[in-house]
Tab-separated table of C-alpha atoms and ligand atoms in Angstrom:
chain	number	residue	atom	x	y	z
A	131	UNK	CA	87.361	127.699	113.052
A	132	UNK	CA	88.858	124.207	112.819
A	133	UNK	CA	90.478	123.478	109.467
A	134	UNK	CA	92.228	120.243	108.593
A	135	UNK	CA	94.469	119.897	105.547
A	136	UNK	CA	95.847	116.629	104.195
A	137	UNK	CA	98.054	115.529	101.318
A	138	UNK	CA	98.002	112.332	99.270
A	139	UNK	CA	100.630	111.529	96.639
A	140	UNK	CA	100.527	110.576	93.003
A	141	UNK	CA	100.948	106.864	92.331
A	142	UNK	CA	101.867	104.313	89.677
A	143	UNK	CA	98.823	102.115	89.134
A	144	UNK	CA	99.276	98.538	87.846
A	145	UNK	CA	103.053	98.670	88.440
A	146	UNK	CA	103.377	97.064	85.007
A	147	UNK	CA	102.289	93.524	85.667
A	148	UNK	CA	99.364	93.954	88.092
A	149	UNK	CA	96.500	95.480	86.143
A	150	UNK	CA	94.071	97.052	88.655
A	151	UNK	CA	95.702	95.263	91.618
A	152	UNK	CA	99.243	96.655	92.144
A	153	UNK	CA	100.212	100.242	92.877
A	154	UNK	CA	103.208	102.250	94.068
A	155	UNK	CA	102.981	105.524	95.999
A	156	UNK	CA	105.143	108.390	94.816
A	157	UNK	CA	106.294	111.056	97.239
A	158	UNK	CA	107.109	114.421	95.743
A	159	UNK	CA	103.907	115.274	93.889
A	160	UNK	CA	100.303	114.995	94.997
A	161	UNK	CA	97.104	116.794	95.925
A	162	UNK	CA	95.941	118.602	99.056
A	163	UNK	CA	92.425	118.832	100.431
A	164	UNK	CA	91.306	121.142	103.231
A	165	UNK	CA	87.989	120.795	105.058
A	166	UNK	CA	86.176	123.022	107.559
A	167	UNK	CA	82.584	123.264	108.799
A	168	UNK	CA	80.512	125.835	106.927
A	169	UNK	CA	77.561	126.060	109.333
A	170	UNK	CA	75.023	124.659	106.845
A	171	UNK	CA	73.830	121.130	106.077
A	172	UNK	CA	75.358	121.189	102.589
A	173	UNK	CA	78.919	120.587	101.415
A	174	UNK	CA	80.513	123.130	99.079
A	175	UNK	CA	83.650	123.102	97.000
A	176	UNK	CA	84.949	126.600	97.516
A	177	UNK	CA	88.200	126.460	95.519
A	178	UNK	CA	90.176	124.196	93.200
A	179	UNK	CA	93.712	125.486	92.711
A	180	UNK	CA	95.362	124.329	89.437
A	181	UNK	CA	92.233	122.438	88.422
A	182	UNK	CA	90.319	124.873	86.281
A	183	UNK	CA	88.705	122.086	84.237
A	184	UNK	CA	87.600	120.034	87.231
A	185	UNK	CA	83.979	120.098	88.396
A	186	UNK	CA	82.978	122.329	91.326
A	187	UNK	CA	79.618	120.541	91.582
A	188	UNK	CA	79.529	118.352	94.709
A	189	UNK	CA	77.890	115.505	92.767
A	190	UNK	CA	80.612	115.471	90.125
A	191	UNK	CA	83.840	116.089	92.019
A	192	UNK	CA	85.572	112.974	93.381
A	193	UNK	CA	86.557	114.693	96.670
A	194	UNK	CA	83.012	115.721	97.596
A	195	UNK	CA	81.589	112.378	96.441
A	196	UNK	CA	84.063	110.501	98.676
A	197	UNK	CA	83.312	112.753	101.666
A	198	UNK	CA	79.560	112.400	101.095
A	199	UNK	CA	79.883	108.588	101.208
A	200	UNK	CA	81.718	108.901	104.525
A	201	UNK	CA	79.037	111.243	105.898
A	202	UNK	CA	76.290	108.830	104.814
A	203	UNK	CA	78.066	105.963	106.577
A	204	UNK	CA	78.132	107.996	109.797
A	205	UNK	CA	74.782	109.766	109.438
A	206	UNK	CA	76.707	113.019	109.937
A	207	UNK	CA	75.566	115.693	107.516
A	208	UNK	CA	77.200	118.827	108.903
A	209	UNK	CA	78.143	120.807	105.807
A	210	UNK	CA	81.787	121.262	104.893
A	211	UNK	CA	83.712	123.762	102.852
A	212	UNK	CA	86.194	121.806	100.748
A	213	UNK	CA	89.285	123.331	99.125
A	214	UNK	CA	91.361	121.286	96.686
A	215	UNK	CA	94.925	121.939	95.550
A	216	UNK	CA	95.967	119.924	92.502
A	217	UNK	CA	99.686	119.242	92.442
A	218	UNK	CA	99.936	117.603	89.014
A	219	UNK	CA	97.972	117.221	85.817
A	220	UNK	CA	94.830	115.155	85.326
A	221	UNK	CA	95.013	112.578	82.558
A	222	UNK	CA	98.719	111.964	83.210
A	223	UNK	CA	98.462	108.336	84.347
A	224	UNK	CA	99.906	109.248	87.730
A	225	UNK	CA	96.687	108.782	89.675
A	226	UNK	CA	95.300	112.319	89.676
A	227	UNK	CA	91.723	111.456	90.677
A	228	UNK	CA	93.135	108.973	93.206
A	229	UNK	CA	95.384	111.524	94.867
A	230	UNK	CA	92.380	113.830	95.302
A	231	UNK	CA	90.068	111.023	96.448
A	232	UNK	CA	92.656	109.665	98.889
A	233	UNK	CA	93.428	113.145	100.233
A	234	UNK	CA	89.696	113.777	100.734
A	235	UNK	CA	89.123	110.468	102.556
A	236	UNK	CA	92.242	110.885	104.696
A	237	UNK	CA	91.593	114.539	105.573
A	238	UNK	CA	87.942	114.109	106.485
A	239	UNK	CA	88.841	111.090	108.617
A	240	UNK	CA	91.404	113.203	110.473
A	241	UNK	CA	88.801	115.970	110.844
A	242	UNK	CA	86.465	113.414	112.439
A	243	UNK	CA	89.161	112.120	114.803
A	244	UNK	CA	89.861	108.918	112.870
A	245	UNK	CA	86.408	107.308	112.699
A	246	UNK	CA	87.387	104.910	109.910
A	247	UNK	CA	90.029	102.186	109.482
A	248	UNK	CA	92.612	102.207	106.681
A	249	UNK	CA	90.666	99.598	104.727
A	250	UNK	CA	87.463	101.613	105.062
A	251	UNK	CA	89.278	104.706	103.781
A	252	UNK	CA	90.523	102.751	100.748
A	253	UNK	CA	86.945	101.642	100.003
A	254	UNK	CA	85.628	105.223	100.301
A	255	UNK	CA	88.431	106.650	98.161
A	256	UNK	CA	87.784	103.976	95.523
A	257	UNK	CA	84.333	105.521	95.092
A	258	UNK	CA	86.130	108.574	93.704
A	259	UNK	CA	87.713	106.257	91.140
A	260	UNK	CA	84.300	104.900	90.241
A	261	UNK	CA	83.177	108.449	89.498
A	262	UNK	CA	86.298	109.261	87.485
A	263	UNK	CA	86.733	106.098	85.463
A	264	UNK	CA	83.641	103.939	85.861
A	265	UNK	CA	85.198	101.278	88.128
A	266	UNK	CA	86.155	101.378	91.806
A	267	UNK	CA	89.651	99.910	91.309
A	268	UNK	CA	91.875	100.583	94.326
A	269	UNK	CA	95.358	100.163	92.820
A	270	UNK	CA	96.013	103.914	93.000
A	271	UNK	CA	94.019	104.973	96.065
A	272	UNK	CA	95.466	102.224	98.285
A	273	UNK	CA	99.127	103.288	97.861
A	274	UNK	CA	98.112	106.971	97.876
A	275	UNK	CA	96.608	106.403	101.325
A	276	UNK	CA	98.969	103.817	102.794
A	277	UNK	CA	102.281	104.538	101.024
A	278	UNK	CA	104.701	101.996	99.583
A	279	UNK	CA	103.871	99.258	97.107
A	280	UNK	CA	100.576	97.484	97.685
A	281	UNK	CA	98.684	94.541	96.263
A	282	UNK	CA	94.905	94.757	96.302
A	283	UNK	CA	93.929	91.100	96.600
A	284	UNK	CA	90.224	91.896	96.748
A	285	UNK	CA	87.972	94.929	96.662
A	286	UNK	CA	84.978	93.439	98.425
A	287	UNK	CA	85.797	93.392	101.242
A	288	UNK	CA	89.048	95.327	100.834
A	289	UNK	CA	92.033	93.011	101.314
A	290	UNK	CA	95.370	94.752	100.902
A	291	UNK	CA	98.890	93.387	101.212
A	292	UNK	CA	101.845	95.725	101.642
A	293	UNK	CA	104.813	94.472	99.665
A	294	UNK	CA	108.468	95.100	100.526
A	295	UNK	CA	110.569	97.263	98.214
A	296	UNK	CA	114.225	96.287	97.741
A	297	UNK	CA	116.556	98.913	99.191
A	298	UNK	CA	118.241	101.442	96.916
A	299	UNK	CA	115.672	101.525	94.118
A	300	UNK	CA	114.845	104.665	92.146
A	301	UNK	CA	111.886	105.278	89.862
A	302	UNK	CA	112.185	107.533	86.830
A	303	UNK	CA	108.922	108.968	85.498
A	304	UNK	CA	108.349	110.516	82.108
A	305	UNK	CA	105.057	112.234	81.337
A	306	UNK	CA	104.653	113.130	77.646
A	307	UNK	CA	102.204	115.981	78.016
A	308	UNK	CA	99.164	114.723	76.206
A	309	UNK	CA	95.944	113.863	78.023
A	310	UNK	CA	94.879	110.212	78.090
A	311	UNK	CA	91.508	109.824	79.732
A	312	UNK	CA	91.329	106.731	81.970
A	313	UNK	CA	87.906	105.775	80.608
A	314	UNK	CA	89.311	105.845	77.057
A	315	UNK	CA	92.411	103.941	78.062
A	316	UNK	CA	90.257	101.264	79.673
A	317	UNK	CA	88.005	101.065	76.636
A	318	UNK	CA	90.863	100.022	74.314
A	319	UNK	CA	91.649	96.980	76.445
A	320	UNK	CA	90.506	93.543	75.418
A	321	UNK	CA	87.723	92.208	77.630
A	322	UNK	CA	88.923	88.634	77.078
A	323	UNK	CA	92.490	87.382	77.011
A	324	UNK	CA	93.839	84.020	75.968
A	325	UNK	CA	94.714	81.338	78.482
A	326	UNK	CA	98.350	81.627	77.339
A	327	UNK	CA	98.404	85.379	78.051
A	328	UNK	CA	96.794	84.847	81.459
A	329	UNK	CA	99.319	82.121	82.260
A	330	UNK	CA	102.247	84.348	81.334
A	331	UNK	CA	100.875	87.253	83.347
A	332	UNK	CA	100.236	85.360	86.573
A	333	UNK	CA	103.632	83.672	86.310
A	334	UNK	CA	105.189	87.133	86.115
A	335	UNK	CA	103.005	88.447	88.925
A	336	UNK	CA	104.115	85.645	91.227
A	337	UNK	CA	107.722	86.113	90.188
A	338	UNK	CA	107.494	89.842	90.858
A	339	UNK	CA	106.243	89.296	94.409
A	340	UNK	CA	108.963	86.683	95.016
A	341	UNK	CA	111.632	89.067	93.685
A	342	UNK	CA	110.550	91.736	96.193
A	343	UNK	CA	110.833	89.366	99.154
A	344	UNK	CA	114.117	87.921	97.885
A	345	UNK	CA	115.713	91.273	96.933
A	346	UNK	CA	116.350	89.736	93.534
A	347	UNK	CA	116.592	92.562	91.005
A	348	UNK	CA	117.356	90.201	88.135
A	349	UNK	CA	114.106	88.330	88.773
A	350	UNK	CA	112.296	91.668	89.221
A	351	UNK	CA	113.536	92.673	85.781
A	352	UNK	CA	112.410	89.420	84.160
A	353	UNK	CA	109.024	89.569	85.888
A	354	UNK	CA	108.025	93.099	84.901
A	355	UNK	CA	106.486	92.245	81.563
A	356	UNK	CA	102.904	93.302	80.927
A	357	UNK	CA	101.082	91.265	78.297
A	358	UNK	CA	97.614	92.445	79.347
A	359	UNK	CA	97.450	96.257	79.245
A	360	UNK	CA	100.622	97.346	77.467
A	361	UNK	CA	99.923	95.924	74.000
A	362	UNK	CA	96.685	97.920	73.678
A	363	UNK	CA	97.689	101.017	75.579
A	364	UNK	CA	101.129	101.486	74.023
A	365	UNK	CA	99.311	102.651	70.903
A	366	UNK	CA	97.905	105.639	72.855
A	367	UNK	CA	101.363	106.822	73.926
A	368	UNK	CA	103.422	108.754	71.386
A	369	UNK	CA	106.840	107.223	70.665
A	370	UNK	CA	106.220	104.463	73.209
A	371	UNK	CA	108.675	101.983	71.678
A	372	UNK	CA	111.381	104.642	71.407
A	373	UNK	CA	110.982	105.640	75.071
A	374	UNK	CA	111.107	101.997	76.114
A	375	UNK	CA	114.239	101.419	74.045
A	376	UNK	CA	115.855	104.534	75.547
A	377	UNK	CA	115.225	103.229	79.076
A	378	UNK	CA	116.426	99.708	78.292
A	379	UNK	CA	119.552	100.941	76.481
A	380	UNK	CA	120.427	102.762	79.687
A	381	UNK	CA	120.127	99.603	81.771
A	382	UNK	CA	116.716	100.196	83.319
A	383	UNK	CA	115.762	97.205	85.471
A	384	UNK	CA	112.252	97.508	84.155
A	385	UNK	CA	109.987	99.768	82.156
A	386	UNK	CA	106.219	100.090	82.025
A	387	UNK	CA	103.169	102.277	81.591
A	388	UNK	CA	102.082	104.153	84.701
A	389	UNK	CA	98.393	103.465	85.291
A	390	UNK	CA	96.368	104.248	82.218
A	391	UNK	CA	99.191	106.324	80.674
A	392	UNK	CA	100.572	108.343	79.002
A	393	UNK	CA	103.192	108.497	81.772
A	394	UNK	CA	105.748	105.719	81.758
A	395	UNK	CA	108.228	104.656	84.408
A	396	UNK	CA	111.548	102.863	84.706
A	397	UNK	CA	113.278	101.353	87.730
A	398	UNK	CA	116.991	101.395	88.477
A	399	UNK	CA	119.191	100.846	91.539
A	400	UNK	CA	121.644	103.631	90.749
A	401	UNK	CA	121.054	107.415	90.841
A	402	UNK	CA	123.615	108.076	88.091
A	403	UNK	CA	121.818	105.604	85.864
A	404	UNK	CA	118.466	107.143	86.837
A	405	UNK	CA	119.646	110.500	85.516
A	406	UNK	CA	120.853	108.887	82.277
A	407	UNK	CA	117.516	107.113	81.816
A	408	UNK	CA	115.646	110.344	82.488
A	409	UNK	CA	117.727	112.257	79.943
A	410	UNK	CA	117.436	109.513	77.317
A	411	UNK	CA	113.656	109.290	77.690
A	412	UNK	CA	113.305	113.088	77.499
A	413	UNK	CA	115.503	113.185	74.409
A	414	UNK	CA	112.942	111.132	72.504
A	415	UNK	CA	110.726	114.222	72.514
A	416	UNK	CA	113.356	116.849	71.665
A	417	UNK	CA	112.360	118.706	68.501
A	418	UNK	CA	108.795	117.431	68.711
A	419	UNK	CA	105.618	119.341	69.569
A	420	UNK	CA	105.165	117.336	72.787
A	421	UNK	CA	106.471	118.775	76.071
A	422	UNK	CA	107.491	116.422	78.853
A	423	UNK	CA	107.589	116.425	82.645
A	424	UNK	CA	109.974	114.024	84.309
A	425	UNK	CA	111.106	113.208	87.800
A	426	UNK	CA	113.291	110.804	89.737
A	427	UNK	CA	112.344	109.523	93.162
A	428	UNK	CA	113.999	107.209	95.647
A	429	UNK	CA	111.606	104.478	96.761
A	430	UNK	CA	112.966	104.528	100.303
A	431	UNK	CA	110.490	106.954	101.733
A	432	UNK	CA	107.117	106.880	99.997
A	433	UNK	CA	104.808	107.392	102.951
A	434	UNK	CA	101.327	107.943	101.541
A	435	UNK	CA	98.726	110.357	102.905
A	436	UNK	CA	99.576	112.728	105.738
A	437	UNK	CA	98.525	115.956	107.430
A	438	UNK	CA	100.104	119.174	106.205
A	439	UNK	CA	100.128	122.626	107.811
A	440	UNK	CA	99.343	124.752	104.825
A	441	UNK	CA	96.925	124.435	101.990
B	751	LIG	N1	94.377	100.333	87.079
B	751	LIG	C1	93.902	101.507	86.426
B	751	LIG	C2	93.957	101.293	84.935
B	751	LIG	C3	94.788	102.673	86.784
B	751	LIG	O1	94.956	100.738	84.480
B	751	LIG	O2	93.012	101.655	84.246
B	751	LIG	C4	94.283	103.970	86.261
B	751	LIG	O3	93.286	104.493	87.062
């Protein structure tokens, strides 16, 4: 029986300055989804590995909801068995629901023989985000599907711009292992911001994009300042200011919250420095009750969703 298995990576939503519109694909961690026909007219989730708390109900799981939307668009209701392999924790701020939603959209599209375009897949996968967090923001699902660093200029219709990444950059991630629910993290944000805050943020957003095209790491560093989400969300992240100081003291080019947190990330152009930043950020939690997960990735090769041989 035909089985297709796909992988989509974790991602850094917002990329500091672009709340709900910028996102960076990671490479080494992510989720896998496998689909096969089950001979009925109903989809089933048959297994979720490493996701004991996630819903098996097809109306409540982001993978089955995304696939259902794709089936409705095609009028194809041949039932599928869906297996999901979670590669990292939910509630980490690293785009857990997005990795699953993107893997589901990508894998089912491959199963169908590529019926949908990239933009259509982003729109379907964003429906998984709507289920998980209440809004269909695409800043995680777009990079999880397409790879690299992307700007979501519009959601309706999807309008995505792939941004260049200066050569030689590394990202250092620190996940203090507490769960921050995306819905909660969105609820602490102000619904209205001042004109001055908006002005500062769009100046930095423009400067960030310019820095990427100009390979200007000094400008990149000056531009990555988040006045919109960070002030509210920093309060949800234990020892936030200490982690930020640890990264900056070790010459991080920039530092920010990954998605809705609690994970944070720093950029550097030097692997030795990346290791120092990682160690310094981890040290903040030594002798505390909070465990951490951390990783360093080169940004040279973040490809997005792809087929894999094994589940
Ligand atoms: N842009 C989203 C947020 C990412 O900041 O809430 C998390 O899903």
